PDB file of C-alpha atoms and ligand atoms in Angstrom:
ATOM      1  CA  MET A   1      16.955  -7.401  15.286  1.00 98.00           C
ATOM      2  CA  GLN A   2      17.249  -3.699  14.478  1.00 98.00           C
ATOM      3  CA  ILE A   3      13.959  -1.892  15.159  1.00 98.00           C
ATOM      4  CA  LEU A   4      13.388   1.669  13.990  1.00 98.00           C
ATOM      5  CA  VAL A   5      10.099   3.395  14.825  1.00 98.00           C
ATOM      6  CA  LEU A   6       9.032   6.595  13.041  1.00 98.00           C
ATOM      7  CA  THR A   7       6.677   8.649  15.202  1.00 98.00           C
ATOM      8  CA  LEU A   8       5.716  12.175  16.260  1.00 98.00           C
ATOM      9  CA  PHE A   9       6.006  11.012  19.909  1.00 98.00           C
ATOM     10  CA  PRO A  10       9.299   9.087  20.347  1.00 98.00           C
ATOM     11  CA  GLU A  11       9.135   9.603  24.128  1.00 98.00           C
ATOM     12  CA  MET A  12       6.154   7.214  24.206  1.00 98.00           C
ATOM     13  CA  PHE A  13       8.626   4.380  23.565  1.00 98.00           C
ATOM     14  CA  ASP A  14      11.080   5.291  26.333  1.00 97.00           C
ATOM     15  CA  ALA A  15       9.040   3.442  28.959  1.00 97.00           C
ATOM     16  CA  PHE A  16       8.201   0.613  26.550  1.00 98.00           C
ATOM     17  CA  TRP A  17      11.838  -0.302  25.865  1.00 95.00           C
ATOM     18  CA  SER A  18      12.906  -0.044  29.513  1.00 97.00           C
ATOM     19  CA  HIS A  19      10.675  -2.506  31.351  1.00 97.00           C
ATOM     20  CA  GLY A  20      10.357  -6.268  31.717  1.00 96.00           C
ATOM     21  CA  ILE A  21      11.222  -8.629  28.889  1.00 96.00           C
ATOM     22  CA  MET A  22      11.634  -5.709  26.441  1.00 97.00           C
ATOM     23  CA  ARG A  23      14.312  -4.188  28.674  1.00 97.00           C
ATOM     24  CA  LYS A  24      16.134  -7.554  28.958  1.00 97.00           C
ATOM     25  CA  ALA A  25      15.931  -8.033  25.181  1.00 98.00           C
ATOM     26  CA  VAL A  26      17.562  -4.614  24.688  1.00 98.00           C
ATOM     27  CA  GLU A  27      20.246  -5.286  27.327  1.00 97.00           C
ATOM     28  CA  GLN A  28      21.033  -8.654  25.739  1.00 97.00           C
ATOM     29  CA  THR A  29      20.998  -6.956  22.282  1.00 97.00           C
ATOM     30  CA  HIS A  30      18.374  -9.333  20.942  1.00 98.00           C
ATOM     31  CA  ILE A  31      16.809  -6.088  19.726  1.00 98.00           C
ATOM     32  CA  THR A  32      18.409  -2.695  19.060  1.00 98.00           C
ATOM     33  CA  PRO A  33      15.496  -0.255  19.019  1.00 98.00           C
ATOM     34  CA  ALA A  34      15.360   3.459  18.255  1.00 98.00           C
ATOM     35  CA  ALA A  35      12.475   5.903  17.846  1.00 98.00           C
ATOM     36  CA  LEU A  36      12.962   8.692  15.282  1.00 98.00           C
ATOM     37  CA  ASN A  37      10.893  11.888  15.430  1.00 98.00           C
ATOM     38  CA  ILE A  38       9.196  12.504  12.075  1.00 98.00           C
ATOM     39  CA  ARG A  39       9.061  16.227  12.891  1.00 98.00           C
ATOM     40  CA  ASP A  40      12.885  16.345  12.709  1.00 98.00           C
ATOM     41  CA  PHE A  41      12.501  15.627   8.978  1.00 98.00           C
ATOM     42  CA  ALA A  42      10.107  18.536   8.277  1.00 97.00           C
ATOM     43  CA  ARG A  43      12.324  21.051   6.499  1.00 94.00           C
ATOM     44  CA  ASP A  44      10.041  24.137   6.836  1.00 95.00           C
ATOM     45  CA  ARG A  45      10.575  26.742   9.550  1.00 93.00           C
ATOM     46  CA  HIS A  46       7.684  25.444  11.682  1.00 95.00           C
ATOM     47  CA  HIS A  47       8.429  21.746  11.109  1.00 97.00           C
ATOM     48  CA  VAL A  48       4.842  21.167   9.941  1.00 97.00           C
ATOM     49  CA  THR A  49       3.977  17.468   9.521  1.00 98.00           C
ATOM     50  CA  ASP A  50       0.246  17.622   8.726  1.00 97.00           C
ATOM     51  CA  ASP A  51      -2.121  19.486   6.424  1.00 98.00           C
ATOM     52  CA  ARG A  52      -5.789  19.656   5.427  1.00 97.00           C
ATOM     53  CA  PRO A  53      -7.158  16.788   3.276  1.00 97.00           C
ATOM     54  CA  TYR A  54      -7.621  17.310  -0.449  1.00 97.00           C
ATOM     55  CA  GLY A  55     -11.311  16.890  -1.224  1.00 96.00           C
ATOM     56  CA  GLY A  56     -12.281  18.404   2.143  1.00 95.00           C
ATOM     57  CA  GLY A  57     -13.483  16.554   5.223  1.00 94.00           C
ATOM     58  CA  ASN A  58     -12.599  16.561   8.913  1.00 92.00           C
ATOM     59  CA  GLY A  59      -9.226  16.164  10.473  1.00 95.00           C
ATOM     60  CA  MET A  60      -5.723  16.446   9.048  1.00 98.00           C
ATOM     61  CA  VAL A  61      -3.452  14.183   6.997  1.00 97.00           C
ATOM     62  CA  MET A  62       0.257  13.524   7.542  1.00 98.00           C
ATOM     63  CA  LYS A  63       2.296  15.300   4.856  1.00 98.00           C
ATOM     64  CA  PRO A  64       4.345  13.035   2.520  1.00 97.00           C
ATOM     65  CA  GLU A  65       7.613  15.008   2.500  1.00 97.00           C
ATOM     66  CA  PRO A  66       8.671  14.722   6.195  1.00 98.00           C
ATOM     67  CA  LEU A  67       7.551  11.084   6.307  1.00 97.00           C
ATOM     68  CA  ALA A  68       9.362  10.194   3.077  1.00 98.00           C
ATOM     69  CA  ALA A  69      12.548  11.848   4.391  1.00 97.00           C
ATOM     70  CA  ALA A  70      12.225  10.006   7.714  1.00 98.00           C
ATOM     71  CA  ILE A  71      11.637   6.655   5.977  1.00 98.00           C
ATOM     72  CA  ARG A  72      14.631   7.151   3.665  1.00 97.00           C
ATOM     73  CA  ALA A  73      16.838   8.043   6.630  1.00 98.00           C
ATOM     74  CA  ALA A  74      15.675   4.912   8.451  1.00 98.00           C
ATOM     75  CA  GLN A  75      16.173   2.722   5.370  1.00 98.00           C
ATOM     76  CA  ALA A  76      19.707   4.108   5.049  1.00 98.00           C
ATOM     77  CA  ARG A  77      20.348   2.991   8.657  1.00 98.00           C
ATOM     78  CA  ALA A  78      18.691  -0.406   8.108  1.00 98.00           C
ATOM     79  CA  PRO A  79      18.953  -1.326   4.389  1.00 97.00           C
ATOM     80  CA  ALA A  80      17.662  -4.895   4.952  1.00 97.00           C
ATOM     81  CA  ALA A  81      14.561  -3.736   6.841  1.00 98.00           C
ATOM     82  CA  ARG A  82      10.893  -4.292   5.947  1.00 98.00           C
ATOM     83  CA  THR A  83       9.161  -0.899   6.161  1.00 98.00           C
ATOM     84  CA  ILE A  84       5.766  -1.419   7.803  1.00 98.00           C
ATOM     85  CA  LEU A  85       2.969   1.160   7.998  1.00 98.00           C
ATOM     86  CA  MET A  86       0.620   0.609  10.959  1.00 98.00           C
ATOM     87  CA  THR A  87      -2.874   1.226   9.541  1.00 97.00           C
ATOM     88  CA  PRO A  88      -6.428  -0.149   9.894  1.00 97.00           C
ATOM     89  CA  GLN A  89      -6.207  -0.845   6.133  1.00 96.00           C
ATOM     90  CA  GLY A  90      -3.386  -3.322   6.664  1.00 97.00           C
ATOM     91  CA  ARG A  91      -3.197  -7.116   6.949  1.00 98.00           C
ATOM     92  CA  VAL A  92      -4.505  -8.069  10.400  1.00 98.00           C
ATOM     93  CA  PHE A  93      -1.537  -8.949  12.589  1.00 98.00           C
ATOM     94  CA  ASN A  94      -1.514 -12.409  14.228  1.00 95.00           C
ATOM     95  CA  GLN A  95       0.856 -14.980  15.751  1.00 94.00           C
ATOM     96  CA  VAL A  96       1.765 -16.450  12.350  1.00 93.00           C
ATOM     97  CA  ILE A  97       2.884 -13.012  11.097  1.00 97.00           C
ATOM     98  CA  ALA A  98       4.682 -12.402  14.411  1.00 97.00           C
ATOM     99  CA  ARG A  99       6.636 -15.647  13.942  1.00 95.00           C
ATOM    100  CA  GLU A 100       7.553 -14.668  10.344  1.00 97.00           C
ATOM    101  CA  MET A 101       8.728 -11.226  11.458  1.00 98.00           C
ATOM    102  CA  ALA A 102      10.812 -12.636  14.354  1.00 97.00           C
ATOM    103  CA  ALA A 103      13.196 -14.058  11.750  1.00 97.00           C
ATOM    104  CA  LEU A 104      13.826 -10.657  10.076  1.00 98.00           C
ATOM    105  CA  PRO A 105      17.161  -8.814  10.579  1.00 98.00           C
ATOM    106  CA  ALA A 106      15.460  -5.407  10.812  1.00 98.00           C
ATOM    107  CA  ILE A 107      12.059  -3.697  10.751  1.00 98.00           C
ATOM    108  CA  ILE A 108      10.992  -0.055  10.347  1.00 98.00           C
ATOM    109  CA  LEU A 109       7.552   0.759  11.822  1.00 98.00           C
ATOM    110  CA  VAL A 110       5.768   3.893  10.610  1.00 98.00           C
ATOM    111  CA  CYS A 111       3.257   5.348  13.095  1.00 98.00           C
ATOM    112  CA  GLY A 112       0.562   7.554  11.625  1.00 97.00           C
ATOM    113  CA  ARG A 113      -1.403  10.222  13.477  1.00 97.00           C
ATOM    114  CA  TYR A 114      -4.456  12.359  12.588  1.00 95.00           C
ATOM    115  CA  GLU A 115      -6.672  10.791   9.886  1.00 95.00           C
ATOM    116  CA  GLY A 116      -3.703   8.913   8.446  1.00 94.00           C
ATOM    117  CA  VAL A 117      -0.779   9.399   6.077  1.00 96.00           C
ATOM    118  CA  ASP A 118      -0.716  10.629   2.444  1.00 96.00           C
ATOM    119  CA  ASP A 119      -1.426   7.520   0.353  1.00 95.00           C
ATOM    120  CA  ARG A 120       1.429   8.226  -2.069  1.00 96.00           C
ATOM    121  CA  LEU A 121       3.853   6.989   0.614  1.00 93.00           C
ATOM    122  CA  SER A 122       2.579   3.450   0.189  1.00 84.00           C
ATOM    123  CA  ARG A 123       3.636   3.490  -3.462  1.00 86.00           C
ATOM    124  CA  ASP A 124       7.375   2.788  -3.194  1.00 90.00           C
ATOM    125  CA  LEU A 125       8.540   3.452   0.376  1.00 96.00           C
ATOM    126  CA  ILE A 126       6.253   1.124   2.361  1.00 97.00           C
ATOM    127  CA  THR A 127       6.800  -2.654   1.958  1.00 97.00           C
ATOM    128  CA  ASP A 128       3.955  -3.865   4.239  1.00 97.00           C
ATOM    129  CA  GLU A 129       0.789  -2.503   5.881  1.00 97.00           C
ATOM    130  CA  LEU A 130      -0.273  -4.061   9.203  1.00 98.00           C
ATOM    131  CA  SER A 131      -3.351  -3.583  11.369  1.00 98.00           C
ATOM    132  CA  ILE A 132      -3.684  -4.797  14.947  1.00 98.00           C
ATOM    133  CA  GLY A 133      -7.450  -4.972  14.650  1.00 98.00           C
ATOM    134  CA  ASP A 134     -10.677  -3.541  13.258  1.00 97.00           C
ATOM    135  CA  TYR A 135     -10.910  -0.415  15.398  1.00 98.00           C
ATOM    136  CA  VAL A 136      -9.425   3.102  15.071  1.00 97.00           C
ATOM    137  CA  LEU A 137      -6.629   4.373  17.326  1.00 98.00           C
ATOM    138  CA  THR A 138      -5.504   7.984  17.778  1.00 97.00           C
ATOM    139  CA  GLY A 139      -2.071   6.980  16.536  1.00 98.00           C
ATOM    140  CA  GLY A 140      -0.027   4.031  15.275  1.00 98.00           C
ATOM    141  CA  GLU A 141       2.295   3.993  18.313  1.00 98.00           C
ATOM    142  CA  VAL A 142       0.230   1.615  20.432  1.00 98.00           C
ATOM    143  CA  ALA A 143      -0.109  -0.679  17.422  1.00 98.00           C
ATOM    144  CA  ALA A 144       3.650  -0.561  16.811  1.00 98.00           C
ATOM    145  CA  MET A 145       4.287  -1.458  20.455  1.00 98.00           C
ATOM    146  CA  ALA A 146       1.942  -4.445  20.193  1.00 98.00           C
ATOM    147  CA  VAL A 147       3.812  -5.691  17.121  1.00 98.00           C
ATOM    148  CA  VAL A 148       7.281  -5.134  18.632  1.00 98.00           C
ATOM    149  CA  ASP A 149       6.226  -6.895  21.855  1.00 98.00           C
ATOM    150  CA  ALA A 150       4.697  -9.940  20.109  1.00 97.00           C
ATOM    151  CA  VAL A 151       7.672 -10.244  17.707  1.00 98.00           C
ATOM    152  CA  THR A 152      10.474  -9.657  20.242  1.00 98.00           C
ATOM    153  CA  ARG A 153       9.314 -12.419  22.602  1.00 96.00           C
ATOM    154  CA  LEU A 154       9.574 -14.894  19.693  1.00 96.00           C
ATOM    155  CA  ILE A 155      13.224 -14.042  18.982  1.00 96.00           C
ATOM    156  CA  PRO A 156      15.260 -17.073  20.147  1.00 94.00           C
ATOM    157  CA  GLY A 157      16.825 -16.392  23.540  1.00 94.00           C
ATOM    158  CA  VAL A 158      14.489 -13.569  24.567  1.00 95.00           C
ATOM    159  CA  LEU A 159      12.140 -15.745  26.594  1.00 90.00           C
ATOM    160  CA  GLY A 160      14.098 -17.850  29.098  1.00 73.00           C
ATOM    161  CA  GLY A 161      13.411 -21.626  29.217  1.00 63.00           C
ATOM    162  CA  ALA A 162      10.773 -21.152  31.921  1.00 56.00           C
ATOM    163  CA  ASP A 163       8.509 -18.957  29.894  1.00 55.00           C
ATOM    164  CA  SER A 164       9.035 -20.254  26.395  1.00 61.00           C
ATOM    165  CA  ALA A 165       6.671 -19.377  23.573  1.00 70.00           C
ATOM    166  CA  GLU A 166       6.116 -23.048  22.663  1.00 63.00           C
ATOM    167  CA  HIS A 167       2.885 -23.353  24.643  1.00 64.00           C
ATOM    168  CA  ASP A 168       1.587 -19.941  23.603  1.00 70.00           C
ATOM    169  CA  SER A 169      -1.999 -19.342  22.606  1.00 69.00           C
ATOM    170  CA  PHE A 170      -2.181 -19.821  18.883  1.00 75.00           C
ATOM    171  CA  SER A 171       1.186 -21.667  18.868  1.00 74.00           C
ATOM    172  CA  ASN A 172      -0.818 -24.729  17.840  1.00 83.00           C
ATOM    173  CA  GLY A 173      -3.717 -22.668  16.528  1.00 88.00           C
ATOM    174  CA  LEU A 174      -5.733 -23.198  19.743  1.00 92.00           C
ATOM    175  CA  LEU A 175      -6.401 -20.894  22.688  1.00 94.00           C
ATOM    176  CA  GLU A 176      -4.144 -21.620  25.645  1.00 93.00           C
ATOM    177  CA  HIS A 177      -5.288 -23.891  28.505  1.00 95.00           C
ATOM    178  CA  PRO A 178      -6.107 -22.271  31.874  1.00 97.00           C
ATOM    179  CA  HIS A 179      -3.224 -21.556  34.264  1.00 96.00           C
ATOM    180  CA  TYR A 180      -3.168 -22.050  38.043  1.00 97.00           C
ATOM    181  CA  THR A 181      -0.632 -21.450  40.822  1.00 97.00           C
ATOM    182  CA  ARG A 182      -0.652 -21.580  44.667  1.00 97.00           C
ATOM    183  CA  PRO A 183      -2.760 -21.569  46.791  1.00 97.00           C
ATOM    184  CA  PRO A 184      -4.455 -24.917  45.900  1.00 96.00           C
ATOM    185  CA  VAL A 185      -7.787 -23.423  47.058  1.00 98.00           C
ATOM    186  CA  PHE A 186      -8.603 -19.755  46.481  1.00 98.00           C
ATOM    187  CA  GLU A 187     -11.863 -18.331  47.867  1.00 98.00           C
ATOM    188  CA  GLY A 188     -13.371 -21.813  47.766  1.00 97.00           C
ATOM    189  CA  ALA A 189     -12.189 -22.572  44.214  1.00 97.00           C
ATOM    190  CA  ALA A 190      -9.795 -25.524  43.984  1.00 98.00           C
ATOM    191  CA  VAL A 191      -7.135 -26.188  41.354  1.00 98.00           C
ATOM    192  CA  PRO A 192      -8.154 -29.114  39.048  1.00 98.00           C
ATOM    193  CA  ASP A 193      -6.910 -32.308  40.770  1.00 97.00           C
ATOM    194  CA  VAL A 194      -5.099 -33.674  37.730  1.00 97.00           C
ATOM    195  CA  LEU A 195      -2.665 -30.729  37.874  1.00 97.00           C
ATOM    196  CA  LEU A 196      -1.552 -31.812  41.351  1.00 96.00           C
ATOM    197  CA  THR A 197      -0.826 -35.421  40.319  1.00 96.00           C
ATOM    198  CA  GLY A 198       2.477 -34.815  38.556  1.00 96.00           C
ATOM    199  CA  HIS A 199       1.215 -37.294  35.930  1.00 97.00           C
ATOM    200  CA  HIS A 200       2.557 -35.500  32.836  1.00 97.00           C
ATOM    201  CA  HIS A 201       0.554 -37.469  30.245  1.00 96.00           C
ATOM    202  CA  ASN A 202      -2.725 -36.927  32.075  1.00 97.00           C
ATOM    203  CA  ILE A 203      -1.834 -33.255  32.617  1.00 97.00           C
ATOM    204  CA  GLU A 204      -1.008 -32.742  28.918  1.00 96.00           C
ATOM    205  CA  ARG A 205      -4.258 -34.493  27.980  1.00 97.00           C
ATOM    206  CA  TRP A 206      -6.259 -32.291  30.396  1.00 97.00           C
ATOM    207  CA  ARG A 207      -4.575 -29.176  29.007  1.00 96.00           C
ATOM    208  CA  LEU A 208      -5.358 -30.197  25.433  1.00 96.00           C
ATOM    209  CA  GLU A 209      -9.028 -30.830  26.316  1.00 97.00           C
ATOM    210  CA  ALA A 210      -9.176 -27.476  28.112  1.00 97.00           C
ATOM    211  CA  SER A 211      -7.659 -25.707  25.090  1.00 96.00           C
ATOM    212  CA  LEU A 212     -10.055 -27.445  22.711  1.00 96.00           C
ATOM    213  CA  MET A 213     -13.099 -26.614  24.842  1.00 96.00           C
ATOM    214  CA  ARG A 214     -12.049 -22.983  25.253  1.00 96.00           C
ATOM    215  CA  THR A 215     -11.400 -22.656  21.530  1.00 96.00           C
ATOM    216  CA  LEU A 216     -14.666 -24.404  20.632  1.00 96.00           C
ATOM    217  CA  VAL A 217     -16.621 -22.017  22.882  1.00 96.00           C
ATOM    218  CA  ASN A 218     -14.712 -18.719  22.446  1.00 96.00           C
ATOM    219  CA  ARG A 219     -13.131 -19.001  18.988  1.00 95.00           C
ATOM    220  CA  PRO A 220     -14.729 -21.731  16.856  1.00 94.00           C
ATOM    221  CA  ASP A 221     -13.385 -19.841  13.805  1.00 94.00           C
ATOM    222  CA  LEU A 222      -9.861 -20.931  14.809  1.00 92.00           C
ATOM    223  CA  LEU A 223     -10.906 -24.613  14.689  1.00 92.00           C
ATOM    224  CA  LEU A 224     -12.244 -24.200  11.151  1.00 88.00           C
ATOM    225  CA  GLU A 225      -8.909 -22.685  10.040  1.00 86.00           C
ATOM    226  CA  ARG A 226      -6.768 -25.698  10.954  1.00 90.00           C
ATOM    227  CA  ALA A 227      -6.588 -29.481  10.545  1.00 92.00           C
ATOM    228  CA  LEU A 228      -7.478 -31.435  13.690  1.00 94.00           C
ATOM    229  CA  THR A 229      -4.957 -33.929  15.074  1.00 95.00           C
ATOM    230  CA  ALA A 230      -6.026 -37.541  15.641  1.00 96.00           C
ATOM    231  CA  GLU A 231      -5.997 -36.928  19.399  1.00 96.00           C
ATOM    232  CA  GLU A 232      -8.202 -33.836  18.991  1.00 96.00           C
ATOM    233  CA  ILE A 233     -10.678 -35.723  16.781  1.00 96.00           C
ATOM    234  CA  ASP A 234     -10.773 -38.479  19.411  1.00 96.00           C
ATOM    235  CA  ILE A 235     -11.634 -35.922  22.125  1.00 96.00           C
ATOM    236  CA  LEU A 236     -14.252 -34.138  19.980  1.00 95.00           C
ATOM    237  CA  ARG A 237     -15.828 -37.460  18.999  1.00 95.00           C
ATOM    238  CA  ARG A 238     -16.150 -38.391  22.695  1.00 95.00           C
ATOM    239  CA  TRP A 239     -17.828 -35.034  23.385  1.00 94.00           C
ATOM    240  CA  GLN A 240     -20.081 -35.600  20.363  1.00 92.00           C
ATOM    241  CA  THR A 241     -21.061 -39.033  21.740  1.00 90.00           C
ATOM    242  CA  ASP A 242     -21.794 -37.473  25.152  1.00 91.00           C
ATOM    243  CA  LEU A 243     -23.838 -34.748  23.474  1.00 90.00           C
ATOM    244  CA  ASN A 244     -25.763 -37.255  21.347  1.00 88.00           C
ATOM    245  CA  ARG A 245     -26.490 -39.270  24.489  1.00 90.00           C
ATOM    246  CA  LEU A 246     -27.728 -36.023  26.059  1.00 91.00           C
ATOM    247  CA  LEU A 247     -29.633 -34.688  23.055  1.00 88.00           C
ATOM    248  CA  GLY A 248     -30.313 -37.830  21.054  1.00 84.00           C
ATOM    249  CA  PRO A 249     -28.801 -38.104  17.567  1.00 75.00           C
ATOM    250  CA  PRO A 250     -29.054 -34.867  15.511  1.00 76.00           C
ATOM    251  CA  PRO A 251     -31.849 -34.836  12.893  1.00 81.00           C
ATOM    252  CA  GLU A 252     -30.538 -35.819   9.435  1.00 82.00           C
ATOM    253  CA  PRO A 253     -29.863 -32.476   7.692  1.00 84.00           C
ATOM    254  CA  ALA A 254     -31.280 -32.666   4.136  1.00 83.00           C
ATOM    255  CA  GLY A 255     -28.212 -33.622   2.041  1.00 80.00           C
ATOM    256  CA  GLY A 256     -25.898 -32.283   4.878  1.00 66.00           C
ATOM    257  CA  ARG A 257     -22.030 -32.920   4.765  1.00 59.00           C
ATOM    258  CA  LYS A 258     -20.902 -35.877   6.918  1.00 56.00           C
ATOM    259  CA  ARG A 259     -17.374 -35.525   8.514  1.00 53.00           C
TER     260      ARG A 259
HETATM  261  C1  LIG B   1      -4.267   1.235  13.574  1.00 88.96           C
HETATM  262  C2  LIG B   1      -4.836  -0.040  13.738  1.00 88.96           C
HETATM  263  C3  LIG B   1      -4.959   2.516  13.714  1.00 88.96           C
HETATM  264  C4  LIG B   1      -5.598   5.317  12.157  1.00 88.96           C
HETATM  265  C5  LIG B   1      -5.503   6.795  12.029  1.00 88.96           C
HETATM  266  C6  LIG B   1      -3.825   6.009  13.539  1.00 88.96           C
HETATM  267  C7  LIG B   1      -4.874   4.962  13.394  1.00 88.96           C
HETATM  268  C8  LIG B   1      -4.394   7.235  12.924  1.00 88.96           C
HETATM  269  N1  LIG B   1      -2.983   1.057  13.266  1.00 88.96           N
HETATM  270  N2  LIG B   1      -3.852  -0.959  13.548  1.00 88.96           N
HETATM  271  N3  LIG B   1      -6.109  -0.352  14.054  1.00 88.96           N
HETATM  272  N4  LIG B   1      -4.267   3.623  13.333  1.00 88.96           N
HETATM  273  O1  LIG B   1      -6.117   2.572  14.136  1.00 88.96           O
HETATM  274  O2  LIG B   1      -2.747  -0.269  13.272  1.00 88.96           O
HETATM  275  O3  LIG B   1      -3.419   7.846  12.135  1.00 88.96           O
END
């Protein structure tokens, strides 16, 4: 995958591309990344890339001309690319989007700074707007790195067999089960026995129950977004029975929905 990042701080990506799985992905040409400096596309003597906002208000806005020139240069280098603006106004990035993007031949990521970029850029140069979450960053670079990291590890061949993405959080729409490694007892806390049995079916069952419980407690919204498997319903029903035994049957909600 060709990855072009447009930013005022290309040096921020030097370290990002040259460590760990990102570095291996570059060396094995699973990704061919480059960071372009938007300031190089500002034609005026002082290479100005920002200006005061029309309508007044605090802060500065990124000027359209240098950004448009930078985007067109990037699109000329990667004609098949999706051009993605990192912005809090975008679609909230998640594992499903990451999986979709991992199949693309090329992406161009536009990193804003200041209060944001002139909105006229989104008209015909930007194909997608992505947000990494409902909070405001000082720049789009950290968001772009999060997207590149999550997408690159899903490109076939990037993650070796050992650390495949199959069992990822969210790969089945649930939070991941807990992980343990040696020592078997750490500061008095033992590893769950079943994990030491080598009994794969029982281990898979334990991991599914642990994922379900974690998701039920930490992210019940995720459970409402997906269909439950027969095995998951079986587990939840058993917990429901245990809870009913503990609490007694729930009072009949007036006209409530029965599963
Ligand atoms: C952001 C986000 C984000 C907004 C103004 C950069 C900042 C500044 N990008 N997901 N959340 N961007 O906060 O992607 O230009």
